[in-house]
mmCIF file with all atom_site columns, C-alpha atoms in Angstrom:
data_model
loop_
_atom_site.group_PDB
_atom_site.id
_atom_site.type_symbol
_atom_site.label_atom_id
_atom_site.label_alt_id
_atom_site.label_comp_id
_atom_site.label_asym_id
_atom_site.label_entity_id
_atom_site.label_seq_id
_atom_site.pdbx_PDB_ins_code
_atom_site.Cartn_x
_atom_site.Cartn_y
_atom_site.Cartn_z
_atom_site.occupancy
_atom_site.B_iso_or_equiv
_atom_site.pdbx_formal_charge
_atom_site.auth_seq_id
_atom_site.auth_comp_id
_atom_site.auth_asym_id
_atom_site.auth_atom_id
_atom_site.pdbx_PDB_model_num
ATOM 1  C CA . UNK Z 1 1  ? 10.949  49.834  -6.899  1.00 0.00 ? 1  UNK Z CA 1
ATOM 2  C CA . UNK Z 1 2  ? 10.226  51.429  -3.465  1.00 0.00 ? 2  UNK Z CA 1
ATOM 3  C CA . UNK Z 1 3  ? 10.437  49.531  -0.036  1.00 0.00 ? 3  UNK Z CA 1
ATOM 4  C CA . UNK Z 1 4  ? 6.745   49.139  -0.310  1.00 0.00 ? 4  UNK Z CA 1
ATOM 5  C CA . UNK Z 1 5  ? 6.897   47.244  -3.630  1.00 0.00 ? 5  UNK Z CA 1
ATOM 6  C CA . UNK Z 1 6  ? 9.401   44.817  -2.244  1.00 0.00 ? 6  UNK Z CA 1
ATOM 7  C CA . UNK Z 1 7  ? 6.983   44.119  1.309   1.00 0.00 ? 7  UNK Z CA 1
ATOM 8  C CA . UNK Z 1 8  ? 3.967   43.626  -1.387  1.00 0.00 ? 8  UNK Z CA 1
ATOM 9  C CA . UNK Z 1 9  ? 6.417   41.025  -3.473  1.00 0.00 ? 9  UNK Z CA 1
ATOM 10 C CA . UNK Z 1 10 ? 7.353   39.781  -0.581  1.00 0.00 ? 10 UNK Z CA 1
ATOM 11 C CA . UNK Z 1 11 ? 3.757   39.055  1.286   1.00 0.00 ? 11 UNK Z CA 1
ATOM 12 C CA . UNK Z 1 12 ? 2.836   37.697  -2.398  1.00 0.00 ? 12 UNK Z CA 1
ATOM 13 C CA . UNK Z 1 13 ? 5.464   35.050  -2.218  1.00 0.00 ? 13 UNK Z CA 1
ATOM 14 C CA . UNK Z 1 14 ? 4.546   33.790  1.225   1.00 0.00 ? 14 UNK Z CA 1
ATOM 15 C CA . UNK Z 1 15 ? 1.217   33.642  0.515   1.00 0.00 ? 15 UNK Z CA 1
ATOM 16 C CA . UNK Z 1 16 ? 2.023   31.544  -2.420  1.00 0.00 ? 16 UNK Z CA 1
ATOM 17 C CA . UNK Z 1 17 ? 4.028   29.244  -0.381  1.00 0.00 ? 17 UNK Z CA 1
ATOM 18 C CA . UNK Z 1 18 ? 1.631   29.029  2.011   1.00 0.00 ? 18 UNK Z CA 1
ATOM 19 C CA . UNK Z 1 19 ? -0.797  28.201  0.298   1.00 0.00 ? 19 UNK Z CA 1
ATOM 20 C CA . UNK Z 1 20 ? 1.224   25.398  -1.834  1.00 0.00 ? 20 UNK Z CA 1
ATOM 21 C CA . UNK Z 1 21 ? 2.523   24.327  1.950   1.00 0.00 ? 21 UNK Z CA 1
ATOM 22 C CA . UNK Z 1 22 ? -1.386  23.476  2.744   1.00 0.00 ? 22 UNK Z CA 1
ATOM 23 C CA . UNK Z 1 23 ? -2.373  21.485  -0.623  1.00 0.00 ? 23 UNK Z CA 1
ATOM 24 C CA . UNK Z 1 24 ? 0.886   19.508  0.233   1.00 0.00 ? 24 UNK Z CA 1
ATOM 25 C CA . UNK Z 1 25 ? 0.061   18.974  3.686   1.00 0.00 ? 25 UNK Z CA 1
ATOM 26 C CA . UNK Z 1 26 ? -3.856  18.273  2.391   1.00 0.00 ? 26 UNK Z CA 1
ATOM 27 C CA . UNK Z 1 27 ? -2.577  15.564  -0.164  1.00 0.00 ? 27 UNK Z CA 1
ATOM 28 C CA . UNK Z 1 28 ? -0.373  13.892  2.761   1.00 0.00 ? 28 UNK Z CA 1
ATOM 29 C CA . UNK Z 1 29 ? -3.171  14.142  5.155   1.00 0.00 ? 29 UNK Z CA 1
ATOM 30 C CA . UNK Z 1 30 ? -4.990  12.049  1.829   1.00 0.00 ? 30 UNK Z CA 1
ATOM 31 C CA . UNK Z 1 31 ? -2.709  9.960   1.640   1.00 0.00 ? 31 UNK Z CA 1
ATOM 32 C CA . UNK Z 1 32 ? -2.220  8.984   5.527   1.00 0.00 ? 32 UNK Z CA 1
ATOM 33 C CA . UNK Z 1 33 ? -5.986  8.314   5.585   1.00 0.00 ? 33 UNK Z CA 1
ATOM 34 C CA . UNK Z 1 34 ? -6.244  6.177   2.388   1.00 0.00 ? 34 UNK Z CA 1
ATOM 35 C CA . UNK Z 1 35 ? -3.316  3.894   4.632   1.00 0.00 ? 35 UNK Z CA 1
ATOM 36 C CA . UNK Z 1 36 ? -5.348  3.651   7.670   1.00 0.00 ? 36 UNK Z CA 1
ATOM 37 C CA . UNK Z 1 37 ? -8.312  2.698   5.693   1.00 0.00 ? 37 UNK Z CA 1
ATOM 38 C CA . UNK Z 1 38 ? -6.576  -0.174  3.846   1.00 0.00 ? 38 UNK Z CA 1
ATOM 39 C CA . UNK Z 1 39 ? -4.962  -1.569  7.070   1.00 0.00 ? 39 UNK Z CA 1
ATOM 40 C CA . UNK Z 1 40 ? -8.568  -1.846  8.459   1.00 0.00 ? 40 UNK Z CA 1
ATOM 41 C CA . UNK Z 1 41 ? -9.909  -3.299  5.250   1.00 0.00 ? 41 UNK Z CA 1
ATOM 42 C CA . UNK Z 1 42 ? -6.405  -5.917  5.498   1.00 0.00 ? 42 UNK Z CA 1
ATOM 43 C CA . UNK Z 1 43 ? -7.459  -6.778  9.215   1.00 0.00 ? 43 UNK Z CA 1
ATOM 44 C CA . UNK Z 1 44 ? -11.292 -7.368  7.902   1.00 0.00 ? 44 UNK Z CA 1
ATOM 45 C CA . UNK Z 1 45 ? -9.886  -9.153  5.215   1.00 0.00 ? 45 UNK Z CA 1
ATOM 46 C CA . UNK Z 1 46 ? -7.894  -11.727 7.693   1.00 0.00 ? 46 UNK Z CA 1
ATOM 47 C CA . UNK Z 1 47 ? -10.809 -11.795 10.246  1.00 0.00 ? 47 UNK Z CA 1
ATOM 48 C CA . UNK Z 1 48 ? -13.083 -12.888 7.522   1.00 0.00 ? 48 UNK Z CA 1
ATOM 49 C CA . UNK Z 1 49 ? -10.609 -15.302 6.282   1.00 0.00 ? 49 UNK Z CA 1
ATOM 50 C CA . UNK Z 1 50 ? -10.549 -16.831 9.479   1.00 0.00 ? 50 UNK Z CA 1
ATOM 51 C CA . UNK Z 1 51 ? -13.968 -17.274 9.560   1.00 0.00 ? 51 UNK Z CA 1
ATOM 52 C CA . UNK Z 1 52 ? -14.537 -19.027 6.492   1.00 0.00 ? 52 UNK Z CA 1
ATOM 53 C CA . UNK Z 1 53 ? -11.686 -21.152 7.048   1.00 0.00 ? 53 UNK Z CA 1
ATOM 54 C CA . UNK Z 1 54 ? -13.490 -22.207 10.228  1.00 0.00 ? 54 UNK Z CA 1
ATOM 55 C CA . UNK Z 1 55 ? -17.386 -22.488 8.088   1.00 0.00 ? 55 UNK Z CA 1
ATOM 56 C CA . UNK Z 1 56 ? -16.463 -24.368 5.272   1.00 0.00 ? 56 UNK Z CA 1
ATOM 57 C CA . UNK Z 1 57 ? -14.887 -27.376 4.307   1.00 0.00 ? 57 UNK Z CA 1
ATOM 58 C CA . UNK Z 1 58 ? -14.468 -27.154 0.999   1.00 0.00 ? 58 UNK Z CA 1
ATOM 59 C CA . UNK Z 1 59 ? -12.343 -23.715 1.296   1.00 0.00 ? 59 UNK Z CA 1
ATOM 60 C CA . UNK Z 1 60 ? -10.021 -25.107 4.224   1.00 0.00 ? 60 UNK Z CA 1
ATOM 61 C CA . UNK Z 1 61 ? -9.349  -27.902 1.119   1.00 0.00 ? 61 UNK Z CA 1
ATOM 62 C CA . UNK Z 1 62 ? -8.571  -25.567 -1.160  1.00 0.00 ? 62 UNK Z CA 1
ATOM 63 C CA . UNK Z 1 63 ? -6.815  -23.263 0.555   1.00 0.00 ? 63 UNK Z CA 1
ATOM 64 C CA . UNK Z 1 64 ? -4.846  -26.481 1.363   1.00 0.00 ? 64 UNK Z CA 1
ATOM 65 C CA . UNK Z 1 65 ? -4.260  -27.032 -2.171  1.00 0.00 ? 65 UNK Z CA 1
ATOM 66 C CA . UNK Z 1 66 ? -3.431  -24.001 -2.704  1.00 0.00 ? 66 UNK Z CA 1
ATOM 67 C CA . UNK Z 1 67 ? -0.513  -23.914 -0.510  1.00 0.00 ? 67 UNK Z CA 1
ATOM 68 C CA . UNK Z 1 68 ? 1.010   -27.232 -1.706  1.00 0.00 ? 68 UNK Z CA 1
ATOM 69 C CA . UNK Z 1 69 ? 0.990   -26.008 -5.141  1.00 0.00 ? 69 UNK Z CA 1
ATOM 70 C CA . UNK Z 1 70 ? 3.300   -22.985 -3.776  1.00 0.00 ? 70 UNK Z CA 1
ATOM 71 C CA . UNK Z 1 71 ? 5.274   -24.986 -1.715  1.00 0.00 ? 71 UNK Z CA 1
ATOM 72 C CA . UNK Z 1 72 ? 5.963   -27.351 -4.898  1.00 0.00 ? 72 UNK Z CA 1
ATOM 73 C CA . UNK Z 1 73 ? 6.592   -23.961 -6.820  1.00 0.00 ? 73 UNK Z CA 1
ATOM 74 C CA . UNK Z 1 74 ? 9.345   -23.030 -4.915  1.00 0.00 ? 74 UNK Z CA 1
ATOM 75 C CA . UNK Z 1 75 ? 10.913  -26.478 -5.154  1.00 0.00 ? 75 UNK Z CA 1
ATOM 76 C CA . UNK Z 1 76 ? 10.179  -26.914 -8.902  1.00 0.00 ? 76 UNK Z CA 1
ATOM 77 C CA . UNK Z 1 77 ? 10.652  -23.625 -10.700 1.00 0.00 ? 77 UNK Z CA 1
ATOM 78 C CA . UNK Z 1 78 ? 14.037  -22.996 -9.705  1.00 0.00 ? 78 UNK Z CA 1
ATOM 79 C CA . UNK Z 1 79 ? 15.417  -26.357 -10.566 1.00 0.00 ? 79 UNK Z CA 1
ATOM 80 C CA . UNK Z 1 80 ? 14.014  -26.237 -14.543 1.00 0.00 ? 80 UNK Z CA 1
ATOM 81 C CA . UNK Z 1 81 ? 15.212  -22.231 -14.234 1.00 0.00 ? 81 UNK Z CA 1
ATOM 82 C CA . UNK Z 1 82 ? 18.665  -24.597 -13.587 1.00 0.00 ? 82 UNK Z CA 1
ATOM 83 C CA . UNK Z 1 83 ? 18.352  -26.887 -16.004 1.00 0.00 ? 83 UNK Z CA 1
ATOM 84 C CA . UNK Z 1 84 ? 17.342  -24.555 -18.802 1.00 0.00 ? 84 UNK Z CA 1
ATOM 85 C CA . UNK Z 1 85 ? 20.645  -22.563 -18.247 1.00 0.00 ? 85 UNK Z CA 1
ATOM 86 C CA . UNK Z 1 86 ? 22.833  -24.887 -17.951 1.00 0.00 ? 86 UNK Z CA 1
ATOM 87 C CA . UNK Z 1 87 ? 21.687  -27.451 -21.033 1.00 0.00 ? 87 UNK Z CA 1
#
């Protein structure tokens, strides 16, 4: 192979890796967008939440049912987790 042959090889390979550099910086660019979308769509989601909380009466009770039934959860499942191990 002459000198020529190697530069060719050579100029092959880093256009190879540069162009697997760019769909890797393309999917992370992807990627960092799909986050910022869903951290707008989480902060629509608790603004909205909010609201409706503040509307309607019948979701403030249920979201306060809701939250006594998790509360009790966390007091009642790990007790009969006990008590099934230990009888």
């Amino acid at each position: 192979m002459s000198n020529v042959d190697d530069r060719l090889e050579s100029v092959e390979e880093a256009r190879a890796l540069d162009a697997r550099y760019q769909a890797a910086r393309a999917a992370l660019e992807h990627n960092r967008k799909i986050e910022q979308g869903q951290a707008g769509a989480l902060f629509f989601a608790a603004m909205a939440y909010g609201d409706a909380m503040e509307e309607n009466r019948m979701f403030q009770v249920a979201a306060h049912w809701a939250k006594l039934v998790c509360i009790a959860s966390i007091f009642v499942i790990p007790n009969l987790l006990v008590i099934s191990v230990l009888l």
